[in-house]
mmCIF file of C-alpha atoms (C1' of nucleotides) and ligand atoms in Angstrom:
data_model
loop_
_atom_site.group_PDB
_atom_site.id
_atom_site.type_symbol
_atom_site.label_atom_id
_atom_site.label_comp_id
_atom_site.label_asym_id
_atom_site.label_seq_id
_atom_site.Cartn_x
_atom_site.Cartn_y
_atom_site.Cartn_z
ATOM 1 C CA MET A 1 17.092 -18.919 -29.770
ATOM 2 C CA THR A 2 16.939 -20.235 -26.219
ATOM 3 C CA THR A 3 13.693 -20.330 -24.289
ATOM 4 C CA ALA A 4 13.236 -17.196 -22.193
ATOM 5 C CA PHE A 5 11.828 -17.928 -18.765
ATOM 6 C CA ASN A 6 10.188 -15.429 -16.453
ATOM 7 C CA ASN A 7 9.044 -13.063 -19.147
ATOM 8 C CA ALA A 8 5.547 -11.612 -19.450
ATOM 9 C CA ALA A 9 4.261 -14.321 -21.779
ATOM 10 C CA THR A 10 5.415 -17.047 -19.404
ATOM 11 C CA THR A 11 3.913 -15.270 -16.416
ATOM 12 C CA PHE A 12 0.514 -15.060 -18.018
ATOM 13 C CA SER A 13 0.548 -18.560 -19.513
ATOM 14 C CA HIS A 14 -1.588 -19.932 -16.654
ATOM 15 C CA GLY A 15 0.186 -23.184 -16.037
ATOM 16 C CA GLY A 16 0.917 -23.676 -19.708
ATOM 17 C CA HIS A 17 4.602 -23.609 -18.945
ATOM 18 C CA ASP A 18 7.107 -25.627 -16.999
ATOM 19 C CA HIS A 19 6.976 -23.727 -13.753
ATOM 20 C CA GLY A 20 9.492 -26.023 -12.117
ATOM 21 C CA THR A 21 12.039 -24.474 -14.435
ATOM 22 C CA CYS A 22 10.976 -20.964 -13.361
ATOM 23 C CA VAL A 23 11.637 -21.882 -9.753
ATOM 24 C CA GLU A 24 14.913 -23.685 -10.448
ATOM 25 C CA THR A 25 16.178 -20.804 -12.545
ATOM 26 C CA ALA A 26 15.261 -18.259 -9.884
ATOM 27 C CA LEU A 27 16.767 -20.205 -6.993
ATOM 28 C CA ALA A 28 19.954 -20.909 -8.901
ATOM 29 C CA ALA A 29 20.295 -17.256 -9.860
ATOM 30 C CA ALA A 30 19.686 -16.227 -6.242
ATOM 31 C CA ALA A 31 22.289 -18.644 -4.952
ATOM 32 C CA GLY A 32 24.820 -17.387 -7.477
ATOM 33 C CA ILE A 33 24.186 -13.734 -6.655
ATOM 34 C CA CYS A 34 24.460 -14.308 -2.911
ATOM 35 C CA THR A 35 27.670 -16.288 -3.249
ATOM 36 C CA LYS A 36 29.190 -13.600 -5.428
ATOM 37 C CA ARG A 37 28.304 -10.918 -2.869
ATOM 38 C CA GLY A 38 29.204 -12.871 0.243
ATOM 39 C CA ALA A 39 25.557 -12.725 1.325
ATOM 40 C CA ARG A 40 24.109 -15.731 3.083
ATOM 41 C CA LEU A 41 21.087 -17.320 1.456
ATOM 42 C CA THR A 42 20.241 -19.275 4.612
ATOM 43 C CA PRO A 43 17.742 -22.168 4.564
ATOM 44 C CA LEU A 44 15.077 -19.856 5.960
ATOM 45 C CA ARG A 45 15.630 -17.173 3.331
ATOM 46 C CA ARG A 46 15.822 -19.751 0.610
ATOM 47 C CA ARG A 47 12.595 -21.295 1.818
ATOM 48 C CA VAL A 48 10.790 -17.945 1.728
ATOM 49 C CA LEU A 49 12.073 -17.266 -1.776
ATOM 50 C CA GLU A 50 10.875 -20.702 -2.810
ATOM 51 C CA LEU A 51 7.435 -20.021 -1.336
ATOM 52 C CA ILE A 52 7.221 -16.732 -3.208
ATOM 53 C CA TRP A 53 8.071 -18.564 -6.395
ATOM 54 C CA ARG A 54 5.288 -21.093 -5.937
ATOM 55 C CA GLY A 55 3.410 -19.044 -8.492
ATOM 56 C CA HIS A 56 3.532 -15.841 -10.483
ATOM 57 C CA ALA A 57 1.001 -14.047 -8.311
ATOM 58 C CA PRO A 58 2.316 -11.767 -5.569
ATOM 59 C CA VAL A 59 2.104 -13.323 -2.096
ATOM 60 C CA GLY A 60 1.293 -11.574 1.161
ATOM 61 C CA ALA A 61 3.659 -11.761 4.102
ATOM 62 C CA TYR A 62 1.091 -13.545 6.241
ATOM 63 C CA ASP A 63 0.408 -16.108 3.534
ATOM 64 C CA LEU A 64 4.122 -16.800 3.562
ATOM 65 C CA LEU A 65 4.034 -16.976 7.324
ATOM 66 C CA ARG A 66 1.222 -19.519 7.311
ATOM 67 C CA ALA A 67 3.040 -21.662 4.764
ATOM 68 C CA LEU A 68 6.269 -21.348 6.675
ATOM 69 C CA ALA A 69 4.652 -22.194 10.009
ATOM 70 C CA LYS A 70 3.556 -25.617 8.759
ATOM 71 C CA LYS A 71 7.093 -26.938 8.925
ATOM 72 C CA GLN A 72 8.408 -24.401 11.398
ATOM 73 C CA PRO A 73 6.100 -23.851 14.381
ATOM 74 C CA GLY A 74 8.224 -21.041 15.820
ATOM 75 C CA ALA A 75 7.724 -18.784 12.822
ATOM 76 C CA ALA A 76 6.374 -15.318 13.618
ATOM 77 C CA PRO A 77 5.892 -12.112 11.601
ATOM 78 C CA PRO A 78 9.480 -10.942 12.094
ATOM 79 C CA THR A 79 10.702 -14.248 10.722
ATOM 80 C CA VAL A 80 9.136 -13.628 7.357
ATOM 81 C CA TYR A 81 9.639 -9.858 7.261
ATOM 82 C CA ARG A 82 13.360 -10.258 7.926
ATOM 83 C CA ALA A 83 13.679 -12.785 5.166
ATOM 84 C CA LEU A 84 11.758 -10.437 2.872
ATOM 85 C CA ASP A 85 14.020 -7.532 3.836
ATOM 86 C CA PHE A 86 17.016 -9.599 2.830
ATOM 87 C CA LEU A 87 15.474 -10.713 -0.452
ATOM 88 C CA LEU A 88 14.371 -7.147 -1.253
ATOM 89 C CA ALA A 89 17.784 -5.720 -0.395
ATOM 90 C CA HIS A 90 19.417 -8.108 -2.823
ATOM 91 C CA GLY A 91 16.827 -7.534 -5.520
ATOM 92 C CA LEU A 92 15.641 -11.148 -5.460
ATOM 93 C CA VAL A 93 12.032 -10.133 -4.918
ATOM 94 C CA HIS A 94 9.955 -7.025 -5.494
ATOM 95 C CA ARG A 95 7.273 -5.523 -3.336
ATOM 96 C CA ILE A 96 3.989 -4.792 -5.122
ATOM 97 C CA GLU A 97 2.836 -1.654 -3.362
ATOM 98 C CA SER A 98 -0.736 -1.753 -4.573
ATOM 99 C CA LEU A 99 -1.212 -5.260 -3.153
ATOM 100 C CA ASN A 100 1.004 -5.200 -0.073
ATOM 101 C CA ALA A 101 2.509 -8.354 -1.478
ATOM 102 C CA PHE A 102 5.750 -9.760 -2.836
ATOM 103 C CA VAL A 103 6.760 -11.396 -6.081
ATOM 104 C CA GLY A 104 9.953 -13.019 -7.319
ATOM 105 C CA CYS A 105 12.225 -10.867 -9.454
ATOM 106 C CA ALA A 106 12.506 -12.090 -13.000
ATOM 107 C CA HIS A 107 15.873 -10.430 -13.665
ATOM 108 C CA PRO A 108 17.815 -10.265 -10.415
ATOM 109 C CA GLN A 109 21.191 -9.837 -12.116
ATOM 110 C CA GLN A 110 20.947 -6.081 -12.498
ATOM 111 C CA VAL A 111 19.554 -3.472 -10.139
ATOM 112 C CA HIS A 112 16.249 -2.047 -11.306
ATOM 113 C CA GLY A 113 12.923 -0.636 -10.303
ATOM 114 C CA GLY A 114 10.277 -2.899 -11.670
ATOM 115 C CA GLN A 115 7.323 -2.222 -13.902
ATOM 116 C CA PHE A 116 4.463 -4.644 -13.356
ATOM 117 C CA LEU A 117 1.399 -5.714 -15.261
ATOM 118 C CA ILE A 118 -1.005 -7.252 -12.738
ATOM 119 C CA CYS A 119 -3.967 -9.310 -13.891
ATOM 120 C CA SER A 120 -7.029 -8.566 -11.768
ATOM 121 C CA ASP A 121 -8.490 -11.938 -12.658
ATOM 122 C CA CYS A 122 -5.745 -14.542 -12.299
ATOM 123 C CA GLY A 123 -3.595 -12.407 -10.017
ATOM 124 C CA ALA A 124 -0.355 -12.957 -11.908
ATOM 125 C CA ALA A 125 2.128 -10.080 -11.993
ATOM 126 C CA ALA A 126 4.483 -9.846 -14.958
ATOM 127 C CA GLU A 127 7.647 -7.837 -14.603
ATOM 128 C CA VAL A 128 8.469 -5.768 -17.660
ATOM 129 C CA HIS A 129 11.328 -3.379 -18.341
ATOM 130 C CA ASP A 130 10.287 -0.905 -20.941
ATOM 131 C CA PRO A 131 13.040 1.633 -21.534
ATOM 132 C CA ARG A 132 10.519 4.042 -23.035
ATOM 133 C CA VAL A 133 8.445 4.036 -19.869
ATOM 134 C CA ASP A 134 11.573 4.476 -17.823
ATOM 135 C CA ALA A 135 12.868 7.257 -20.058
ATOM 136 C CA ALA A 136 9.539 9.079 -20.130
ATOM 137 C CA ILE A 137 9.393 9.140 -16.340
ATOM 138 C CA SER A 138 13.024 10.198 -15.977
ATOM 139 C CA ARG A 139 12.567 12.922 -18.540
ATOM 140 C CA ARG A 140 9.493 14.361 -16.888
ATOM 141 C CA ALA A 141 11.159 14.276 -13.467
ATOM 142 C CA ALA A 142 14.242 16.004 -14.843
ATOM 143 C CA GLU A 143 12.093 18.753 -16.356
ATOM 144 C CA LEU A 144 10.756 19.436 -12.878
ATOM 145 C CA GLY A 145 14.163 19.314 -11.206
ATOM 146 C CA PHE A 146 13.174 16.162 -9.347
ATOM 147 C CA THR A 147 15.892 13.593 -8.610
ATOM 148 C CA VAL A 148 14.597 10.061 -8.989
ATOM 149 C CA ARG A 149 15.501 7.467 -6.399
ATOM 150 C CA HIS A 150 12.987 4.754 -7.139
ATOM 151 C CA LYS A 151 10.232 4.249 -9.689
ATOM 152 C CA THR A 152 7.059 2.298 -8.989
ATOM 153 C CA VAL A 153 4.950 1.358 -11.998
ATOM 154 C CA GLU A 154 2.042 -0.991 -11.365
ATOM 155 C CA VAL A 155 -0.627 -1.505 -13.984
ATOM 156 C CA GLN A 156 -3.849 -3.281 -13.068
ATOM 157 C CA GLY A 157 -5.817 -4.918 -15.843
ATOM 158 C CA LEU A 158 -6.472 -8.190 -17.623
ATOM 159 C CA CYS A 159 -3.902 -10.461 -19.221
ATOM 160 C CA ALA A 160 -4.653 -11.850 -22.673
ATOM 161 C CA PRO A 161 -5.668 -15.378 -21.565
ATOM 162 C CA CYS A 162 -8.011 -14.016 -18.907
ATOM 163 C CA GLN A 163 -9.587 -11.608 -21.379
ATOM 164 C CA ASP A 164 -10.195 -14.475 -23.785
ATOM 165 C CA ARG A 165 -11.640 -16.664 -21.072
ATOM 166 C CA LEU A 166 -13.948 -13.952 -19.749
ATOM 167 C CA GLN A 167 -15.134 -13.100 -23.244
ATOM 168 C CA GLU A 168 -15.818 -16.780 -23.909
ATOM 169 C CA ALA A 169 -17.780 -17.069 -20.670
ATOM 170 C CA GLY A 170 -19.735 -13.944 -21.641
ATOM 171 C CA HIS A 171 -21.129 -15.648 -24.746
ATOM 172 C CA GLY A 172 -23.388 -17.748 -22.567
ATOM 173 C CA ASN A 173 -25.160 -14.754 -21.016
ATOM 174 C CA MET B 1 -1.394 33.763 -18.290
ATOM 175 C CA THR B 2 -3.301 32.975 -15.129
ATOM 176 C CA THR B 3 -1.570 31.565 -12.085
ATOM 177 C CA ALA B 4 -1.700 27.780 -12.081
ATOM 178 C CA PHE B 5 -2.366 26.345 -8.664
ATOM 179 C CA ASN B 6 -1.737 22.786 -7.609
ATOM 180 C CA ASN B 7 0.965 22.069 -10.156
ATOM 181 C CA ALA B 8 4.301 20.392 -9.386
ATOM 182 C CA ALA B 9 6.185 23.645 -8.820
ATOM 183 C CA THR B 10 3.579 24.821 -6.313
ATOM 184 C CA THR B 11 3.569 21.484 -4.534
ATOM 185 C CA PHE B 12 7.305 21.570 -4.006
ATOM 186 C CA SER B 13 7.521 25.257 -3.101
ATOM 187 C CA HIS B 14 7.643 24.468 0.629
ATOM 188 C CA GLY B 15 5.324 27.119 1.918
ATOM 189 C CA GLY B 16 6.556 29.646 -0.608
ATOM 190 C CA HIS B 17 3.062 29.819 -2.000
ATOM 191 C CA ASP B 18 -0.373 30.885 -0.853
ATOM 192 C CA HIS B 19 -1.623 27.556 0.348
ATOM 193 C CA GLY B 20 -4.923 29.027 1.423
ATOM 194 C CA THR B 21 -5.653 29.457 -2.247
ATOM 195 C CA CYS B 22 -4.793 25.801 -2.909
ATOM 196 C CA VAL B 23 -7.337 24.740 -0.322
ATOM 197 C CA GLU B 24 -10.018 27.167 -1.436
ATOM 198 C CA THR B 25 -9.583 26.161 -5.061
ATOM 199 C CA ALA B 26 -9.784 22.478 -4.208
ATOM 200 C CA LEU B 27 -12.838 22.813 -1.966
ATOM 201 C CA ALA B 28 -14.658 24.990 -4.459
ATOM 202 C CA ALA B 29 -13.908 22.551 -7.269
ATOM 203 C CA ALA B 30 -15.093 19.659 -5.107
ATOM 204 C CA ALA B 31 -18.321 21.425 -4.226
ATOM 205 C CA GLY B 32 -18.965 22.207 -7.891
ATOM 206 C CA ILE B 33 -18.311 18.645 -9.007
ATOM 207 C CA CYS B 34 -20.554 17.170 -6.334
ATOM 208 C CA THR B 35 -23.374 19.567 -7.081
ATOM 209 C CA LYS B 36 -23.150 18.792 -10.769
ATOM 210 C CA ARG B 37 -23.320 15.054 -10.077
ATOM 211 C CA GLY B 38 -25.956 15.177 -7.381
ATOM 212 C CA ALA B 39 -23.441 13.793 -4.912
ATOM 213 C CA ARG B 40 -23.550 15.065 -1.363
ATOM 214 C CA LEU B 41 -20.402 16.690 -0.055
ATOM 215 C CA THR B 42 -21.574 16.447 3.554
ATOM 216 C CA PRO B 43 -19.868 18.417 6.341
ATOM 217 C CA LEU B 44 -17.993 15.284 7.356
ATOM 218 C CA ARG B 45 -16.706 14.572 3.852
ATOM 219 C CA ARG B 46 -15.849 18.200 3.334
ATOM 220 C CA ARG B 47 -13.961 18.241 6.613
ATOM 221 C CA VAL B 48 -11.909 15.183 5.629
ATOM 222 C CA LEU B 49 -11.105 16.727 2.259
ATOM 223 C CA GLU B 50 -10.059 19.904 4.058
ATOM 224 C CA LEU B 51 -7.807 17.926 6.396
ATOM 225 C CA ILE B 52 -6.174 16.160 3.456
ATOM 226 C CA TRP B 53 -5.528 19.543 1.885
ATOM 227 C CA ARG B 54 -3.797 20.882 4.984
ATOM 228 C CA GLY B 55 -0.609 20.237 3.084
ATOM 229 C CA HIS B 56 0.788 18.676 -0.070
ATOM 230 C CA ALA B 57 2.089 15.579 1.676
ATOM 231 C CA PRO B 58 -0.092 12.473 1.596
ATOM 232 C CA VAL B 59 -1.919 11.843 4.887
ATOM 233 C CA GLY B 60 -2.637 8.497 6.520
ATOM 234 C CA ALA B 61 -6.190 7.499 7.404
ATOM 235 C CA TYR B 62 -5.376 7.365 11.087
ATOM 236 C CA ASP B 63 -3.773 10.810 11.021
ATOM 237 C CA LEU B 64 -7.034 12.043 9.557
ATOM 238 C CA LEU B 65 -8.927 10.156 12.236
ATOM 239 C CA ARG B 66 -6.902 11.753 15.026
ATOM 240 C CA ALA B 67 -7.438 15.212 13.558
ATOM 241 C CA LEU B 68 -11.127 14.523 13.071
ATOM 242 C CA ALA B 69 -11.580 13.149 16.583
ATOM 243 C CA LYS B 70 -10.502 16.440 18.153
ATOM 244 C CA LYS B 71 -13.764 18.079 17.206
ATOM 245 C CA GLN B 72 -15.780 14.909 16.840
ATOM 246 C CA PRO B 73 -15.284 12.438 19.689
ATOM 247 C CA GLY B 74 -17.423 9.753 18.052
ATOM 248 C CA ALA B 75 -15.128 9.404 15.045
ATOM 249 C CA ALA B 76 -13.895 5.872 14.392
ATOM 250 C CA PRO B 77 -11.982 4.203 11.535
ATOM 251 C CA PRO B 78 -15.108 3.620 9.419
ATOM 252 C CA THR B 79 -15.913 7.311 9.681
ATOM 253 C CA VAL B 80 -12.769 8.307 7.861
ATOM 254 C CA TYR B 81 -12.594 5.330 5.491
ATOM 255 C CA ARG B 82 -16.142 5.989 4.306
ATOM 256 C CA ALA B 83 -15.367 9.619 3.654
ATOM 257 C CA LEU B 84 -12.216 8.550 1.808
ATOM 258 C CA ASP B 85 -14.210 6.055 -0.278
ATOM 259 C CA PHE B 86 -16.536 8.846 -1.329
ATOM 260 C CA LEU B 87 -13.700 11.229 -2.148
ATOM 261 C CA LEU B 88 -11.833 8.528 -4.071
ATOM 262 C CA ALA B 89 -14.941 7.508 -5.990
ATOM 263 C CA HIS B 90 -15.425 11.087 -7.141
ATOM 264 C CA GLY B 91 -11.759 11.585 -7.974
ATOM 265 C CA LEU B 92 -11.310 14.296 -5.348
ATOM 266 C CA VAL B 93 -8.384 12.518 -3.724
ATOM 267 C CA HIS B 94 -5.868 9.891 -4.773
ATOM 268 C CA ARG B 95 -4.494 6.993 -2.809
ATOM 269 C CA ILE B 96 -0.696 6.768 -2.758
ATOM 270 C CA GLU B 97 -0.123 3.026 -2.702
ATOM 271 C CA SER B 98 3.501 3.135 -1.646
ATOM 272 C CA LEU B 99 2.626 5.182 1.448
ATOM 273 C CA ASN B 100 -0.836 3.862 2.355
ATOM 274 C CA ALA B 101 -1.835 7.485 2.374
ATOM 275 C CA PHE B 102 -4.088 9.958 0.606
ATOM 276 C CA VAL B 103 -3.524 13.233 -1.178
ATOM 277 C CA GLY B 104 -5.821 15.804 -2.720
ATOM 278 C CA CYS B 105 -6.330 15.589 -6.464
ATOM 279 C CA ALA B 106 -4.953 18.560 -8.301
ATOM 280 C CA HIS B 107 -7.197 18.165 -11.355
ATOM 281 C CA PRO B 108 -10.474 16.639 -10.247
ATOM 282 C CA GLN B 109 -12.406 17.818 -13.311
ATOM 283 C CA GLN B 110 -11.422 14.880 -15.502
ATOM 284 C CA VAL B 111 -11.061 11.207 -14.639
ATOM 285 C CA HIS B 112 -7.466 10.060 -14.564
ATOM 286 C CA GLY B 113 -4.942 7.746 -13.015
ATOM 287 C CA GLY B 114 -2.332 9.891 -11.379
ATOM 288 C CA GLN B 115 1.410 9.973 -11.713
ATOM 289 C CA PHE B 116 3.167 11.165 -8.581
ATOM 290 C CA LEU B 117 6.577 12.534 -7.710
ATOM 291 C CA ILE B 118 7.071 12.025 -3.986
ATOM 292 C CA CYS B 119 9.851 13.816 -2.132
ATOM 293 C CA SER B 120 11.478 11.511 0.432
ATOM 294 C CA ASP B 121 12.627 14.503 2.437
ATOM 295 C CA CYS B 122 9.715 16.937 2.722
ATOM 296 C CA GLY B 123 7.076 14.321 1.973
ATOM 297 C CA ALA B 124 5.220 16.379 -0.623
ATOM 298 C CA ALA B 125 3.615 14.499 -3.509
ATOM 299 C CA ALA B 126 3.181 16.309 -6.812
ATOM 300 C CA GLU B 127 0.642 15.037 -9.279
ATOM 301 C CA VAL B 128 1.805 15.115 -12.872
ATOM 302 C CA HIS B 129 0.108 14.028 -16.066
ATOM 303 C CA ASP B 130 2.703 13.205 -18.630
ATOM 304 C CA PRO B 131 1.087 11.888 -21.786
ATOM 305 C CA ARG B 132 4.388 10.304 -22.852
ATOM 306 C CA VAL B 133 4.531 8.235 -19.675
ATOM 307 C CA ASP B 134 0.930 7.272 -20.135
ATOM 308 C CA ALA B 135 1.419 6.425 -23.795
ATOM 309 C CA ALA B 136 4.581 4.412 -23.161
ATOM 310 C CA ILE B 137 2.798 2.267 -20.585
ATOM 311 C CA SER B 138 -0.266 1.792 -22.762
ATOM 312 C CA ARG B 139 1.877 0.887 -25.741
ATOM 313 C CA ARG B 140 3.863 -1.698 -23.838
ATOM 314 C CA ALA B 141 0.727 -3.241 -22.368
ATOM 315 C CA ALA B 142 -0.868 -3.409 -25.800
ATOM 316 C CA GLU B 143 2.187 -5.186 -27.210
ATOM 317 C CA LEU B 144 1.687 -7.873 -24.583
ATOM 318 C CA GLY B 145 -2.058 -8.142 -25.141
ATOM 319 C CA PHE B 146 -2.724 -6.733 -21.690
ATOM 320 C CA THR B 147 -5.838 -4.609 -21.176
ATOM 321 C CA VAL B 148 -5.166 -1.691 -18.858
ATOM 322 C CA ARG B 149 -7.693 -0.827 -16.175
ATOM 323 C CA HIS B 150 -5.656 1.408 -13.903
ATOM 324 C CA LYS B 151 -2.118 2.770 -13.916
ATOM 325 C CA THR B 152 -0.129 3.484 -10.759
ATOM 326 C CA VAL B 153 3.016 5.564 -11.177
ATOM 327 C CA GLU B 154 4.765 6.658 -8.003
ATOM 328 C CA VAL B 155 8.289 8.039 -8.145
ATOM 329 C CA GLN B 156 10.280 8.443 -4.945
ATOM 330 C CA GLY B 157 13.115 10.956 -4.910
ATOM 331 C CA LEU B 158 14.059 14.484 -3.955
ATOM 332 C CA CYS B 159 12.339 17.664 -5.064
ATOM 333 C CA ALA B 160 14.526 20.533 -6.215
ATOM 334 C CA PRO B 161 14.271 22.640 -3.027
ATOM 335 C CA CYS B 162 15.094 19.655 -0.834
ATOM 336 C CA GLN B 163 18.076 18.751 -3.002
ATOM 337 C CA ASP B 164 19.392 22.301 -2.709
ATOM 338 C CA ARG B 165 18.880 22.392 1.014
ATOM 339 C CA LEU B 166 20.549 19.015 1.581
ATOM 340 C CA GLN B 167 23.480 19.993 -0.600
ATOM 341 C CA GLU B 168 23.841 23.226 1.334
ATOM 342 C CA ALA B 169 23.773 21.342 4.632
ATOM 343 C CA GLY B 170 26.372 18.921 3.268
ATOM 344 C CA HIS B 171 28.938 21.732 2.846
ATOM 345 C CA GLY B 172 29.404 21.826 6.592
ATOM 346 C CA ASN B 173 30.477 18.172 6.851
ATOM 347 C "C1'" DT C 1 -48.176 15.865 8.029
ATOM 348 C "C1'" DA C 2 -47.037 11.133 8.308
ATOM 349 C "C1'" DC C 3 -45.035 7.516 5.737
ATOM 350 C "C1'" DT C 4 -41.483 5.040 3.609
ATOM 351 C "C1'" DC C 5 -37.339 4.395 1.128
ATOM 352 C "C1'" DT C 6 -32.478 5.490 0.698
ATOM 353 C "C1'" DT C 7 -28.290 7.424 2.153
ATOM 354 C "C1'" DT C 8 -25.290 8.656 5.709
ATOM 355 C "C1'" DT C 9 -23.303 8.223 10.120
ATOM 356 C "C1'" DG C 10 -22.549 5.855 14.767
ATOM 357 C "C1'" DT C 11 -20.750 1.969 17.186
ATOM 358 C "C1'" DT C 12 -18.461 -2.281 18.308
ATOM 359 C "C1'" DA C 13 -15.646 -5.739 16.990
ATOM 360 C "C1'" DT C 14 -12.296 -7.876 14.255
ATOM 361 C "C1'" DG C 15 -9.148 -8.746 10.364
ATOM 362 C "C1'" DT C 16 -4.766 -7.645 8.056
ATOM 363 C "C1'" DT C 17 -0.138 -5.796 7.535
ATOM 364 C "C1'" DA C 18 4.216 -4.340 9.743
ATOM 365 C "C1'" DT C 19 7.613 -3.184 13.352
ATOM 366 C "C1'" DA C 20 9.838 -2.569 18.166
ATOM 367 C "C1'" DA C 21 12.563 -4.571 21.579
ATOM 368 C "C1'" DC C 22 15.163 -7.809 23.679
ATOM 369 C "C1'" DA C 23 16.909 -12.717 24.148
ATOM 370 C "C1'" DT C 24 19.300 -16.541 22.186
ATOM 371 C "C1'" DA C 25 21.809 -19.120 18.867
ATOM 372 C "C1'" DC C 26 25.027 -19.371 15.317
ATOM 373 C "C1'" DC C 27 28.876 -18.398 12.545
ATOM 374 C "C1'" DT C 28 33.699 -16.588 11.910
ATOM 375 C "C1'" DA C 29 38.163 -15.025 12.927
ATOM 376 C "C1'" DT C 30 41.714 -14.115 16.080
ATOM 377 C "C1'" DA D 1 37.980 -19.973 23.896
ATOM 378 C "C1'" DT D 2 36.306 -16.080 23.120
ATOM 379 C "C1'" DA D 3 34.811 -11.843 21.229
ATOM 380 C "C1'" DG D 4 32.153 -9.568 17.565
ATOM 381 C "C1'" DG D 5 29.020 -9.786 14.100
ATOM 382 C "C1'" DT D 6 25.011 -11.891 11.882
ATOM 383 C "C1'" DA D 7 20.805 -14.454 12.083
ATOM 384 C "C1'" DT D 8 16.831 -16.180 14.368
ATOM 385 C "C1'" DG D 9 13.450 -16.777 18.367
ATOM 386 C "C1'" DT D 10 9.963 -14.613 21.084
ATOM 387 C "C1'" DT D 11 6.646 -11.416 22.883
ATOM 388 C "C1'" DA D 12 4.226 -7.444 22.364
ATOM 389 C "C1'" DT D 13 2.278 -3.691 19.951
ATOM 390 C "C1'" DA D 14 1.691 -0.341 16.207
ATOM 391 C "C1'" DA D 15 -0.488 0.865 11.882
ATOM 392 C "C1'" DC D 16 -3.827 0.083 8.313
ATOM 393 C "C1'" DA D 17 -8.496 -1.576 6.901
ATOM 394 C "C1'" DT D 18 -13.167 -3.769 6.915
ATOM 395 C "C1'" DA D 19 -17.500 -6.418 8.641
ATOM 396 C "C1'" DA D 20 -21.852 -6.066 10.613
ATOM 397 C "C1'" DC D 21 -25.598 -4.026 12.559
ATOM 398 C "C1'" DA D 22 -28.034 0.135 14.726
ATOM 399 C "C1'" DA D 23 -29.510 4.803 14.619
ATOM 400 C "C1'" DA D 24 -30.185 9.130 12.396
ATOM 401 C "C1'" DA D 25 -30.885 12.197 8.634
ATOM 402 C "C1'" DG D 26 -32.436 13.378 4.000
ATOM 403 C "C1'" DA D 27 -35.764 13.077 0.073
ATOM 404 C "C1'" DG D 28 -39.829 11.969 -2.130
ATOM 405 C "C1'" DT D 29 -44.903 10.655 -1.824
ATOM 406 C "C1'" DA D 30 -49.664 10.150 -0.137
HETATM 407 ZN ZN1 LIG E 201 6.470 -20.149 -13.915
HETATM 408 ZN ZN1 LIG E 202 -4.554 -13.453 -15.988
HETATM 409 ZN ZN1 LIG E 203 -0.597 24.633 -1.454
HETATM 410 ZN ZN1 LIG E 204 10.823 18.215 -0.970
#
DNA sequence: TACTCTTTTGTTATGTTATAACATACCTAT
DNA sequence: ATAGGTATGTTATAACATAACAAAAGAGTA
């Protein structure tokens, strides 16, 4: 089997993976998608996507702005929010509602509402697509005559490595 | 069977229900819970809870502040955020992350993370507790070694009455 | 009662996130 | 070239949230 990048295990591996490959994969996928759709992944938009992919933890718009402003003094809030709007519209990033922050999409090929596991300790957010979760929500909504437009599932907790680390640290107490 | 207040059908009934009863039920339940716990549902906190229960649509903190300020000129952001902190801590209201807004809890007796169906048209948010949704999320998290602390499920879409109304309006086009 | 400790509320200031509105630059096609 | 659309620059402001300290109110005790 081929190595799967941008899955939950990779996200929570805390640097124990080749993150350069994550970024390359994501940027290449984004470029391909935009070309196919006739959308323009301009240098600015590409730069913002790159900044978001600096890690697996969701990034705030003003963090992006600060990073952007280092090489681009004219950058202002609309600069980054417009880029984010573009990236969101094309499914290249997701907004994490409970953090007011943005994270790169692990599977931008198909349209989807994301389900996220967010580690309270290391901050990483892993995108998962559990059809059972999806089906359970759809089923319940249908029972109530509710038409679903978008599902938000965000689970706060501790990833396995952080649990282990915290437990280890606890031994000393 | 007794009439069930504050369920999804009631929430989406668009005024076709006795909302006074919703409010009374909620305030009485809140008072009971606070008494039992030795927590103080002060006039201010009670007033904020009452304002949140003016409808079934989530309310922003600054909307609450404006409403509060009419009878209480000294009210400032901390006034309302403190009251909200209290109400959240005691499970009397929920925060809707995707709206930065707050809604009354329909079942404050037991601790729970809420699942919400939010109508994009009328704005109402119905709290549901589907054990299958809950179980599916827990199961998936467990498979990935992720320890769940809090689940956020917020579904945007159209409630049945709004669908019907929009479809009806569409006939004229 | 007077005291003291704790909780709640008042008050001012500031931090953080997001958008409105209009100007300019840049592509693309005729 | 030039007109129309898309993207970015720029300034201002709206919307959401918290920090920090002061004053008041409640609850228990001497
Ligand atoms: Zn990576
Ligand atoms: Zn972690
Ligand atoms: Zn009601
Ligand atoms: Zn509705």
